[in-house]
Short mmCIF file of N, CA and C in Angstrom, two decimals:
data_model
loop_
_atom_site.label_atom_id
_atom_site.label_comp_id
_atom_site.label_asym_id
_atom_site.label_seq_id
_atom_site.Cartn_x
_atom_site.Cartn_y
_atom_site.Cartn_z
N UNK A 38 -35.95 51.58 -14.39
CA UNK A 38 -34.62 52.12 -14.18
C UNK A 38 -34.06 51.69 -12.82
N UNK A 39 -34.91 51.74 -11.78
CA UNK A 39 -34.49 51.36 -10.45
C UNK A 39 -34.13 49.87 -10.41
N UNK A 40 -34.89 49.04 -11.12
CA UNK A 40 -34.63 47.60 -11.19
C UNK A 40 -33.27 47.33 -11.82
N UNK A 41 -32.95 48.08 -12.89
CA UNK A 41 -31.68 47.89 -13.60
C UNK A 41 -30.49 48.21 -12.69
N UNK A 42 -30.54 49.30 -11.94
CA UNK A 42 -29.41 49.68 -11.07
C UNK A 42 -29.28 48.70 -9.91
N UNK A 43 -30.43 48.18 -9.40
CA UNK A 43 -30.38 47.20 -8.33
C UNK A 43 -29.76 45.90 -8.83
N UNK A 44 -30.11 45.52 -10.05
CA UNK A 44 -29.56 44.30 -10.64
C UNK A 44 -28.05 44.44 -10.84
N UNK A 45 -27.61 45.60 -11.32
CA UNK A 45 -26.17 45.83 -11.50
C UNK A 45 -25.44 45.80 -10.17
N UNK A 46 -26.04 46.40 -9.13
CA UNK A 46 -25.40 46.41 -7.81
C UNK A 46 -25.28 44.98 -7.27
N UNK A 47 -26.35 44.19 -7.44
CA UNK A 47 -26.33 42.81 -6.99
C UNK A 47 -25.29 42.00 -7.77
N UNK A 48 -25.21 42.22 -9.08
CA UNK A 48 -24.22 41.53 -9.91
C UNK A 48 -22.81 41.89 -9.48
N UNK A 49 -22.55 43.18 -9.19
CA UNK A 49 -21.22 43.62 -8.75
C UNK A 49 -20.87 42.99 -7.41
N UNK A 50 -21.86 42.87 -6.51
CA UNK A 50 -21.62 42.26 -5.20
C UNK A 50 -21.27 40.79 -5.34
N UNK A 51 -22.02 40.07 -6.19
CA UNK A 51 -21.75 38.63 -6.40
C UNK A 51 -20.39 38.44 -7.07
N UNK A 52 -20.06 39.27 -8.05
CA UNK A 52 -18.77 39.17 -8.74
C UNK A 52 -17.63 39.42 -7.77
N UNK A 53 -17.79 40.41 -6.90
CA UNK A 53 -16.76 40.71 -5.91
C UNK A 53 -16.59 39.54 -4.95
N UNK A 54 -17.70 38.93 -4.53
CA UNK A 54 -17.63 37.81 -3.59
C UNK A 54 -16.96 36.60 -4.24
N UNK A 55 -17.26 36.35 -5.53
CA UNK A 55 -16.65 35.20 -6.20
C UNK A 55 -15.18 35.43 -6.49
N UNK A 56 -14.80 36.66 -6.79
CA UNK A 56 -13.41 36.96 -7.11
C UNK A 56 -12.60 37.31 -5.87
N UNK A 57 -13.20 37.18 -4.70
CA UNK A 57 -12.53 37.53 -3.46
C UNK A 57 -11.30 36.66 -3.25
N UNK A 58 -10.20 37.27 -2.79
CA UNK A 58 -9.01 36.47 -2.51
C UNK A 58 -9.21 35.55 -1.31
N UNK A 59 -10.32 35.73 -0.56
CA UNK A 59 -10.59 34.88 0.58
C UNK A 59 -11.07 33.50 0.16
N UNK A 60 -11.55 33.36 -1.09
CA UNK A 60 -12.02 32.05 -1.58
C UNK A 60 -11.01 31.53 -2.61
N UNK A 61 -10.48 30.34 -2.37
CA UNK A 61 -9.47 29.75 -3.24
C UNK A 61 -9.97 28.39 -3.72
N UNK A 62 -9.84 28.14 -5.01
CA UNK A 62 -10.17 26.84 -5.56
C UNK A 62 -8.88 26.09 -5.85
N UNK A 63 -8.76 24.90 -5.31
CA UNK A 63 -7.60 24.05 -5.53
C UNK A 63 -8.02 22.98 -6.53
N UNK A 64 -7.17 22.73 -7.51
CA UNK A 64 -7.50 21.80 -8.59
C UNK A 64 -6.67 20.53 -8.48
N UNK A 65 -7.23 19.43 -8.98
CA UNK A 65 -6.51 18.16 -9.13
C UNK A 65 -6.48 17.83 -10.61
N UNK A 66 -5.31 17.41 -11.08
CA UNK A 66 -5.13 17.16 -12.50
C UNK A 66 -4.36 15.85 -12.69
N UNK A 67 -5.06 14.70 -12.77
CA UNK A 67 -4.36 13.43 -13.02
C UNK A 67 -3.68 13.46 -14.38
N UNK A 68 -2.59 12.75 -14.52
CA UNK A 68 -1.86 12.73 -15.79
C UNK A 68 -2.71 12.16 -16.91
N UNK A 69 -3.66 11.29 -16.57
CA UNK A 69 -4.51 10.70 -17.61
C UNK A 69 -5.66 11.61 -18.02
N UNK A 70 -5.84 12.71 -17.33
CA UNK A 70 -6.94 13.63 -17.63
C UNK A 70 -6.46 14.77 -18.53
N UNK A 71 -7.30 15.22 -19.48
CA UNK A 71 -6.87 16.30 -20.37
C UNK A 71 -6.90 17.68 -19.71
N UNK A 72 -7.67 17.84 -18.63
CA UNK A 72 -7.76 19.15 -17.97
C UNK A 72 -7.97 18.98 -16.47
N UNK A 73 -7.66 20.02 -15.69
CA UNK A 73 -7.84 19.92 -14.24
C UNK A 73 -9.31 20.03 -13.86
N UNK A 74 -9.63 19.49 -12.69
CA UNK A 74 -10.98 19.58 -12.13
C UNK A 74 -10.87 20.11 -10.71
N UNK A 75 -11.88 20.84 -10.23
CA UNK A 75 -11.82 21.35 -8.85
C UNK A 75 -11.71 20.22 -7.84
N UNK A 76 -10.77 20.35 -6.93
CA UNK A 76 -10.57 19.38 -5.87
C UNK A 76 -11.19 19.88 -4.57
N UNK A 77 -10.91 21.14 -4.23
CA UNK A 77 -11.38 21.68 -2.96
C UNK A 77 -11.63 23.17 -3.10
N UNK A 78 -12.59 23.62 -2.34
CA UNK A 78 -12.84 25.05 -2.21
C UNK A 78 -12.46 25.42 -0.79
N UNK A 79 -11.61 26.42 -0.66
CA UNK A 79 -11.07 26.79 0.64
C UNK A 79 -11.36 28.26 0.89
N UNK A 80 -11.80 28.55 2.11
CA UNK A 80 -12.03 29.94 2.50
C UNK A 80 -10.91 30.34 3.45
N UNK A 81 -10.11 31.31 3.02
CA UNK A 81 -9.04 31.82 3.86
C UNK A 81 -9.64 32.81 4.85
N UNK A 82 -9.12 32.83 6.06
CA UNK A 82 -9.62 33.79 7.04
C UNK A 82 -9.15 35.18 6.64
N UNK A 83 -9.81 36.18 7.19
CA UNK A 83 -9.49 37.56 6.79
C UNK A 83 -8.09 37.96 7.17
N UNK A 84 -7.50 37.29 8.16
CA UNK A 84 -6.14 37.61 8.58
C UNK A 84 -5.16 36.53 8.15
N UNK A 85 -5.40 35.91 6.99
CA UNK A 85 -4.52 34.83 6.53
C UNK A 85 -3.10 35.32 6.32
N UNK A 86 -2.95 36.59 5.94
CA UNK A 86 -1.60 37.11 5.73
C UNK A 86 -0.85 37.27 7.05
N UNK A 87 -1.59 37.21 8.18
CA UNK A 87 -0.96 37.31 9.49
C UNK A 87 -0.62 35.95 10.07
N UNK A 88 -0.89 34.88 9.33
CA UNK A 88 -0.51 33.55 9.80
C UNK A 88 -1.66 32.74 10.36
N UNK A 89 -2.87 33.07 10.06
CA UNK A 89 -3.98 32.28 10.59
C UNK A 89 -4.32 31.14 9.64
N UNK A 90 -5.50 30.55 9.79
CA UNK A 90 -5.80 29.31 9.09
C UNK A 90 -6.82 29.49 7.97
N UNK A 91 -7.20 28.35 7.42
CA UNK A 91 -8.18 28.29 6.33
C UNK A 91 -9.21 27.24 6.67
N UNK A 92 -10.39 27.36 6.06
CA UNK A 92 -11.47 26.39 6.29
C UNK A 92 -11.80 25.70 4.98
N UNK A 93 -11.93 24.40 5.03
CA UNK A 93 -12.28 23.61 3.87
C UNK A 93 -13.79 23.68 3.68
N UNK A 94 -14.23 24.27 2.54
CA UNK A 94 -15.66 24.44 2.27
C UNK A 94 -16.20 23.21 1.57
N UNK A 95 -15.51 22.74 0.54
CA UNK A 95 -15.93 21.54 -0.17
C UNK A 95 -14.70 20.75 -0.61
N UNK A 96 -14.89 19.44 -0.78
CA UNK A 96 -13.78 18.56 -1.16
C UNK A 96 -14.34 17.42 -2.00
N UNK A 97 -13.83 17.28 -3.22
CA UNK A 97 -14.25 16.21 -4.12
C UNK A 97 -13.00 15.56 -4.70
N UNK A 98 -12.60 14.37 -4.20
CA UNK A 98 -11.38 13.74 -4.72
C UNK A 98 -11.58 13.26 -6.15
N UNK A 99 -10.52 13.28 -6.94
CA UNK A 99 -10.64 12.82 -8.33
C UNK A 99 -10.73 11.30 -8.41
N UNK A 100 -11.30 10.83 -9.48
CA UNK A 100 -11.37 9.39 -9.74
C UNK A 100 -10.11 9.00 -10.51
N UNK A 101 -9.42 8.00 -10.04
CA UNK A 101 -8.20 7.56 -10.71
C UNK A 101 -8.31 6.08 -11.04
N UNK A 102 -7.73 5.71 -12.16
CA UNK A 102 -7.78 4.31 -12.59
C UNK A 102 -6.76 3.45 -11.85
N UNK A 103 -5.68 4.06 -11.40
CA UNK A 103 -4.58 3.30 -10.80
C UNK A 103 -4.08 4.05 -9.57
N UNK A 104 -3.82 3.37 -8.43
CA UNK A 104 -3.38 4.08 -7.22
C UNK A 104 -1.99 4.70 -7.32
N UNK A 105 -1.18 4.29 -8.30
CA UNK A 105 0.15 4.86 -8.45
C UNK A 105 0.22 5.96 -9.50
N UNK A 106 -0.92 6.31 -10.08
CA UNK A 106 -0.93 7.38 -11.09
C UNK A 106 -0.58 8.71 -10.44
N UNK A 107 0.18 9.53 -11.14
CA UNK A 107 0.53 10.84 -10.62
C UNK A 107 -0.64 11.80 -10.80
N UNK A 108 -0.88 12.59 -9.76
CA UNK A 108 -1.94 13.60 -9.78
C UNK A 108 -1.31 14.92 -9.38
N UNK A 109 -1.50 15.93 -10.22
CA UNK A 109 -1.02 17.26 -9.90
C UNK A 109 -2.09 17.96 -9.05
N UNK A 110 -1.66 18.64 -8.00
CA UNK A 110 -2.58 19.37 -7.12
C UNK A 110 -2.06 20.79 -7.02
N UNK A 111 -2.92 21.77 -7.31
CA UNK A 111 -2.44 23.14 -7.24
C UNK A 111 -3.46 24.17 -7.66
N UNK A 112 -2.92 25.32 -8.04
CA UNK A 112 -3.72 26.46 -8.49
C UNK A 112 -3.64 26.52 -10.00
N UNK A 113 -4.78 26.78 -10.64
CA UNK A 113 -4.82 26.82 -12.10
C UNK A 113 -5.53 28.09 -12.53
N UNK A 114 -4.89 28.84 -13.43
CA UNK A 114 -5.49 30.03 -14.01
C UNK A 114 -5.97 29.67 -15.40
N UNK A 115 -7.28 29.60 -15.57
CA UNK A 115 -7.86 29.16 -16.84
C UNK A 115 -7.56 30.15 -17.96
N UNK A 116 -7.48 31.44 -17.63
CA UNK A 116 -7.25 32.45 -18.66
C UNK A 116 -5.85 32.35 -19.25
N UNK A 117 -4.84 32.17 -18.41
CA UNK A 117 -3.46 32.12 -18.89
C UNK A 117 -2.94 30.70 -19.06
N UNK A 118 -3.62 29.73 -18.46
CA UNK A 118 -3.17 28.35 -18.54
C UNK A 118 -2.01 28.05 -17.61
N UNK A 119 -1.74 28.95 -16.65
CA UNK A 119 -0.62 28.74 -15.72
C UNK A 119 -1.01 27.75 -14.63
N UNK A 120 -0.09 26.87 -14.31
CA UNK A 120 -0.28 25.87 -13.27
C UNK A 120 0.78 26.05 -12.21
N UNK A 121 0.39 26.08 -10.94
CA UNK A 121 1.33 26.18 -9.82
C UNK A 121 0.90 25.18 -8.76
N UNK A 122 1.75 24.22 -8.46
CA UNK A 122 1.37 23.25 -7.46
C UNK A 122 2.38 22.14 -7.30
N UNK A 123 1.90 21.01 -6.78
CA UNK A 123 2.73 19.85 -6.47
C UNK A 123 2.16 18.62 -7.16
N UNK A 124 2.91 17.54 -7.11
CA UNK A 124 2.43 16.27 -7.66
C UNK A 124 2.51 15.21 -6.57
N UNK A 125 1.55 14.29 -6.61
CA UNK A 125 1.51 13.19 -5.66
C UNK A 125 0.88 11.99 -6.34
N UNK A 126 0.88 10.85 -5.69
CA UNK A 126 0.24 9.67 -6.29
C UNK A 126 -1.25 9.69 -5.97
N UNK A 127 -2.01 8.92 -6.70
CA UNK A 127 -3.45 8.84 -6.47
C UNK A 127 -3.76 8.21 -5.12
N UNK A 128 -2.80 7.51 -4.52
CA UNK A 128 -2.99 6.93 -3.18
C UNK A 128 -3.19 8.02 -2.13
N UNK A 129 -2.81 9.24 -2.45
CA UNK A 129 -3.03 10.40 -1.58
C UNK A 129 -4.51 10.55 -1.24
N UNK A 130 -5.38 10.12 -2.13
CA UNK A 130 -6.82 10.27 -1.95
C UNK A 130 -7.45 9.01 -1.37
N UNK A 131 -6.63 8.08 -0.87
CA UNK A 131 -7.13 6.83 -0.31
C UNK A 131 -8.02 7.05 0.91
N UNK A 132 -8.81 6.03 1.22
CA UNK A 132 -9.78 6.14 2.31
C UNK A 132 -9.12 6.23 3.68
N UNK A 133 -7.98 5.56 3.87
CA UNK A 133 -7.33 5.52 5.18
C UNK A 133 -6.05 6.35 5.19
N UNK A 134 -6.15 7.56 4.64
CA UNK A 134 -5.01 8.47 4.57
C UNK A 134 -5.44 9.84 5.11
N UNK A 135 -4.64 10.39 6.02
CA UNK A 135 -4.85 11.77 6.47
C UNK A 135 -4.09 12.68 5.52
N UNK A 136 -4.81 13.58 4.87
CA UNK A 136 -4.22 14.48 3.89
C UNK A 136 -4.07 15.89 4.47
N UNK A 137 -2.97 16.55 4.11
CA UNK A 137 -2.78 17.94 4.50
C UNK A 137 -2.44 18.73 3.26
N UNK A 138 -3.20 19.80 3.04
CA UNK A 138 -2.98 20.69 1.91
C UNK A 138 -2.50 22.02 2.48
N UNK A 139 -1.36 22.49 2.00
CA UNK A 139 -0.79 23.74 2.48
C UNK A 139 -0.86 24.78 1.36
N UNK A 140 -1.51 25.89 1.65
CA UNK A 140 -1.61 26.99 0.69
C UNK A 140 -0.58 28.04 1.09
N UNK A 141 0.38 28.29 0.21
CA UNK A 141 1.41 29.29 0.46
C UNK A 141 0.91 30.63 -0.07
N UNK A 142 0.95 31.66 0.78
CA UNK A 142 0.50 33.00 0.38
C UNK A 142 1.67 33.97 0.50
N UNK A 143 1.60 35.05 -0.30
CA UNK A 143 2.64 36.08 -0.23
C UNK A 143 2.28 37.10 0.85
N UNK A 144 3.02 38.21 0.91
CA UNK A 144 2.83 39.22 1.94
C UNK A 144 1.43 39.84 1.89
N UNK A 145 0.83 39.91 0.70
CA UNK A 145 -0.49 40.51 0.56
C UNK A 145 -1.61 39.50 0.80
N UNK A 146 -1.28 38.23 1.05
CA UNK A 146 -2.29 37.21 1.29
C UNK A 146 -2.77 36.51 0.04
N UNK A 147 -2.11 36.73 -1.10
CA UNK A 147 -2.49 36.10 -2.36
C UNK A 147 -1.81 34.73 -2.48
N UNK A 148 -2.58 33.66 -2.73
CA UNK A 148 -1.99 32.33 -2.86
C UNK A 148 -1.09 32.25 -4.10
N UNK A 149 0.07 31.61 -3.94
CA UNK A 149 0.97 31.45 -5.08
C UNK A 149 1.45 30.01 -5.28
N UNK A 150 1.19 29.11 -4.31
CA UNK A 150 1.65 27.73 -4.45
C UNK A 150 0.82 26.83 -3.52
N UNK A 151 0.72 25.54 -3.87
CA UNK A 151 0.03 24.57 -3.04
C UNK A 151 0.97 23.39 -2.81
N UNK A 152 1.12 22.99 -1.56
CA UNK A 152 1.91 21.83 -1.20
C UNK A 152 1.01 20.78 -0.54
N UNK A 153 1.42 19.53 -0.59
CA UNK A 153 0.61 18.45 -0.01
C UNK A 153 1.47 17.56 0.87
N UNK A 154 0.82 16.90 1.81
CA UNK A 154 1.46 15.92 2.67
C UNK A 154 0.43 14.90 3.10
N UNK A 155 0.88 13.68 3.40
CA UNK A 155 -0.06 12.63 3.79
C UNK A 155 0.59 11.67 4.78
N UNK A 156 -0.24 11.12 5.66
CA UNK A 156 0.18 10.06 6.57
C UNK A 156 -0.91 9.00 6.60
N UNK A 157 -0.50 7.75 6.75
CA UNK A 157 -1.47 6.66 6.84
C UNK A 157 -2.18 6.69 8.18
N UNK A 158 -3.45 6.31 8.18
CA UNK A 158 -4.20 6.15 9.41
C UNK A 158 -3.65 4.92 10.12
N UNK A 159 -3.45 4.96 11.44
CA UNK A 159 -2.87 3.80 12.13
C UNK A 159 -3.73 2.56 11.97
N UNK A 160 -3.07 1.41 11.85
CA UNK A 160 -3.75 0.12 11.73
C UNK A 160 -4.36 -0.25 13.08
N UNK A 161 -5.70 -0.49 13.14
CA UNK A 161 -6.34 -0.80 14.42
C UNK A 161 -5.81 -2.08 15.06
N UNK A 162 -5.40 -3.05 14.28
CA UNK A 162 -4.87 -4.30 14.85
C UNK A 162 -3.57 -4.03 15.59
N UNK A 163 -2.73 -3.15 15.05
CA UNK A 163 -1.47 -2.80 15.72
C UNK A 163 -1.74 -2.00 16.99
N UNK A 164 -2.72 -1.10 16.93
CA UNK A 164 -3.08 -0.32 18.12
C UNK A 164 -3.57 -1.25 19.22
N UNK A 165 -4.38 -2.25 18.84
CA UNK A 165 -4.90 -3.22 19.79
C UNK A 165 -3.75 -4.01 20.44
N UNK A 166 -2.77 -4.43 19.62
CA UNK A 166 -1.63 -5.19 20.12
C UNK A 166 -0.79 -4.33 21.07
N UNK A 167 -0.56 -3.08 20.71
CA UNK A 167 0.22 -2.18 21.56
C UNK A 167 -0.46 -1.96 22.91
N UNK A 168 -1.80 -1.86 22.90
CA UNK A 168 -2.52 -1.67 24.15
C UNK A 168 -2.34 -2.88 25.06
N UNK A 169 -2.35 -4.08 24.47
CA UNK A 169 -2.18 -5.30 25.27
C UNK A 169 -0.79 -5.34 25.90
N UNK A 170 0.22 -4.94 25.15
CA UNK A 170 1.59 -5.02 25.66
C UNK A 170 1.84 -3.98 26.74
N UNK A 171 1.24 -2.83 26.62
CA UNK A 171 1.53 -1.74 27.55
C UNK A 171 0.74 -1.84 28.84
N UNK A 172 -0.45 -2.39 28.79
CA UNK A 172 -1.32 -2.40 29.96
C UNK A 172 -1.55 -3.84 30.41
N UNK A 173 -1.44 -4.08 31.71
CA UNK A 173 -1.55 -5.44 32.22
C UNK A 173 -2.80 -5.64 33.08
N UNK A 174 -3.44 -4.59 33.54
CA UNK A 174 -4.58 -4.79 34.43
C UNK A 174 -5.83 -5.23 33.67
N UNK A 175 -6.85 -5.68 34.41
CA UNK A 175 -8.05 -6.25 33.80
C UNK A 175 -8.81 -5.24 32.95
N UNK A 176 -8.89 -4.02 33.43
CA UNK A 176 -9.63 -2.99 32.69
C UNK A 176 -8.98 -2.73 31.34
N UNK A 177 -7.67 -2.66 31.31
CA UNK A 177 -6.95 -2.42 30.06
C UNK A 177 -7.13 -3.59 29.10
N UNK A 178 -7.11 -4.83 29.64
CA UNK A 178 -7.31 -6.00 28.78
C UNK A 178 -8.71 -6.01 28.18
N UNK A 179 -9.68 -5.58 28.97
CA UNK A 179 -11.06 -5.52 28.48
C UNK A 179 -11.18 -4.50 27.34
N UNK A 180 -10.55 -3.33 27.52
CA UNK A 180 -10.58 -2.30 26.47
C UNK A 180 -9.83 -2.77 25.22
N UNK A 181 -8.72 -3.46 25.43
CA UNK A 181 -7.91 -3.91 24.30
C UNK A 181 -8.61 -5.01 23.51
N UNK A 182 -9.49 -5.74 24.16
CA UNK A 182 -10.17 -6.83 23.46
C UNK A 182 -11.29 -6.31 22.56
N UNK A 183 -11.69 -5.05 22.72
CA UNK A 183 -12.72 -4.49 21.86
C UNK A 183 -12.20 -4.37 20.44
N UNK A 184 -13.08 -4.53 19.48
CA UNK A 184 -12.70 -4.40 18.08
C UNK A 184 -12.57 -2.92 17.74
N UNK A 185 -11.43 -2.55 17.19
CA UNK A 185 -11.18 -1.17 16.80
C UNK A 185 -11.46 -1.04 15.31
N UNK A 186 -12.29 -0.11 14.94
CA UNK A 186 -12.64 0.11 13.54
C UNK A 186 -11.64 1.06 12.89
N UNK A 187 -11.43 0.85 11.60
CA UNK A 187 -10.62 1.80 10.84
C UNK A 187 -11.36 3.12 10.81
N UNK A 188 -10.67 4.19 11.02
CA UNK A 188 -11.31 5.50 10.84
C UNK A 188 -10.98 6.00 9.45
N UNK A 189 -11.86 6.81 8.92
CA UNK A 189 -11.67 7.37 7.59
C UNK A 189 -10.68 8.52 7.70
N UNK A 190 -9.81 8.62 6.71
CA UNK A 190 -8.82 9.70 6.70
C UNK A 190 -9.46 11.06 6.60
N UNK A 191 -8.77 12.06 7.13
CA UNK A 191 -9.27 13.43 7.14
C UNK A 191 -8.43 14.31 6.22
N UNK A 192 -9.05 15.38 5.75
CA UNK A 192 -8.36 16.36 4.92
C UNK A 192 -8.31 17.67 5.69
N UNK A 193 -7.10 18.18 5.91
CA UNK A 193 -6.95 19.46 6.59
C UNK A 193 -6.24 20.44 5.67
N UNK A 194 -6.49 21.72 5.90
CA UNK A 194 -5.88 22.77 5.09
C UNK A 194 -5.21 23.75 6.03
N UNK A 195 -4.00 24.18 5.66
CA UNK A 195 -3.31 25.20 6.44
C UNK A 195 -2.75 26.26 5.52
N UNK A 196 -2.46 27.42 6.08
CA UNK A 196 -1.91 28.53 5.32
C UNK A 196 -0.48 28.76 5.77
N UNK A 197 0.44 28.85 4.82
CA UNK A 197 1.84 29.15 5.13
C UNK A 197 2.14 30.56 4.66
N UNK A 198 2.53 31.41 5.59
CA UNK A 198 2.82 32.81 5.27
C UNK A 198 4.32 33.03 5.32
N UNK A 199 4.83 34.00 4.55
CA UNK A 199 6.27 34.27 4.59
C UNK A 199 6.67 34.85 5.95
N UNK A 200 7.82 34.43 6.41
CA UNK A 200 8.34 34.92 7.68
C UNK A 200 9.58 35.78 7.43
N UNK A 201 9.82 36.70 8.35
CA UNK A 201 11.02 37.52 8.25
C UNK A 201 12.25 36.64 8.42
N UNK A 202 13.27 36.86 7.62
CA UNK A 202 14.48 36.04 7.78
C UNK A 202 15.14 36.37 9.12
N UNK A 203 15.90 35.44 9.67
CA UNK A 203 16.57 35.72 10.94
C UNK A 203 17.62 36.80 10.77
N UNK A 204 17.70 37.66 11.77
CA UNK A 204 18.70 38.74 11.74
C UNK A 204 20.06 38.17 12.13
N UNK A 205 21.12 38.69 11.53
CA UNK A 205 22.45 38.18 11.88
C UNK A 205 22.83 38.60 13.31
N UNK A 206 23.58 37.76 13.97
CA UNK A 206 24.08 38.06 15.31
C UNK A 206 25.50 38.59 15.14
N UNK A 207 25.69 39.82 15.54
CA UNK A 207 26.99 40.46 15.37
C UNK A 207 27.80 40.37 16.65
N UNK A 208 29.12 40.22 16.48
CA UNK A 208 30.02 40.23 17.62
C UNK A 208 30.22 41.64 18.11
N UNK A 209 30.92 41.75 19.25
CA UNK A 209 31.23 43.08 19.78
C UNK A 209 32.21 43.76 18.84
N UNK A 210 32.12 45.09 18.71
CA UNK A 210 33.06 45.79 17.83
C UNK A 210 34.48 45.73 18.40
N UNK A 211 35.44 45.77 17.50
CA UNK A 211 36.85 45.76 17.89
C UNK A 211 37.23 47.15 18.36
N UNK A 212 37.84 47.23 19.53
CA UNK A 212 38.23 48.52 20.09
C UNK A 212 39.69 48.78 19.74
N UNK A 213 39.95 49.94 19.14
CA UNK A 213 41.30 50.32 18.74
C UNK A 213 41.83 51.42 19.64
N UNK A 214 43.14 51.47 19.78
CA UNK A 214 43.74 52.56 20.57
C UNK A 214 44.01 53.76 19.66
N UNK A 215 44.70 54.76 20.17
CA UNK A 215 44.94 55.99 19.40
C UNK A 215 45.78 55.76 18.15
N UNK A 216 46.67 54.76 18.15
CA UNK A 216 47.50 54.46 16.99
C UNK A 216 46.77 53.58 15.98
N UNK A 217 45.54 53.18 16.25
CA UNK A 217 44.77 52.33 15.34
C UNK A 217 45.07 50.86 15.51
N UNK A 218 45.69 50.51 16.62
CA UNK A 218 46.03 49.13 16.90
C UNK A 218 45.01 48.56 17.89
N UNK A 219 44.89 47.25 17.85
CA UNK A 219 43.99 46.58 18.79
C UNK A 219 44.60 46.68 20.17
N UNK A 220 43.77 47.09 21.10
CA UNK A 220 44.26 47.19 22.48
C UNK A 220 44.61 45.80 22.98
N UNK A 221 45.79 45.72 23.59
CA UNK A 221 46.22 44.44 24.16
C UNK A 221 45.49 44.22 25.48
N UNK A 222 45.04 43.03 25.70
CA UNK A 222 44.35 42.79 26.98
C UNK A 222 45.34 42.93 28.13
N UNK A 223 44.83 43.41 29.25
CA UNK A 223 45.68 43.55 30.43
C UNK A 223 46.11 42.18 30.89
N UNK A 224 47.39 42.11 31.25
CA UNK A 224 47.90 40.83 31.71
C UNK A 224 47.44 40.60 33.13
N UNK A 225 46.84 39.46 33.35
CA UNK A 225 46.34 39.15 34.68
C UNK A 225 47.49 38.64 35.55
N UNK A 226 47.40 39.01 36.80
CA UNK A 226 48.42 38.52 37.73
C UNK A 226 48.24 37.04 37.95
N UNK A 227 49.37 36.33 37.94
CA UNK A 227 49.28 34.91 38.19
C UNK A 227 49.36 34.62 39.68
N UNK A 228 48.65 33.61 40.09
CA UNK A 228 48.68 33.22 41.50
C UNK A 228 49.97 32.48 41.80
N UNK A 229 50.21 32.23 43.09
CA UNK A 229 51.41 31.51 43.48
C UNK A 229 51.46 30.13 42.88
N UNK A 230 50.32 29.47 42.76
CA UNK A 230 50.27 28.12 42.21
C UNK A 230 50.56 28.12 40.70
N UNK A 231 50.15 29.20 40.00
CA UNK A 231 50.39 29.27 38.56
C UNK A 231 51.85 29.56 38.25
N UNK A 232 52.56 30.23 39.19
CA UNK A 232 53.95 30.57 38.95
C UNK A 232 54.74 29.32 39.09
#
């Protein structure tokens, strides 16, 4: 009997941890694929609803046959079949691309949308040329002559939280006199030069 209750408690703890809103699975769904596959596992910080960040736990890019193929990236609910996300080309997963995945959360910290962005990693040959043009001393020429290797692109994740809309800026209230008319401004005395 004691074993059974311990097993149930352990099962409830594991189920709670897996269903925790702090762990989010992002899916990739190429148009040529019949179903989505997990792209990344992201752990949201406990204060994600306050505007903090997320940590990338795992990342597995999809295999694509063509670099221009469209790939959907987002949240997928297997039970309802609902898809929420963005679309990008398969070049997004290229080796020399810095990828940014943005998880949009509501006021309670629940993810409702995924956005993506990418930038190319700078070309080392261009960086080398720019260094030569900008620096003229011997030390700079020596550094510029070194071979610069391509760096591999990085994947970062951020959390976007809703912000309060800006408050309207109101003008000063209109001051009325006893008859309900706008008070006329006092006429200023003109100087001798103005007369």
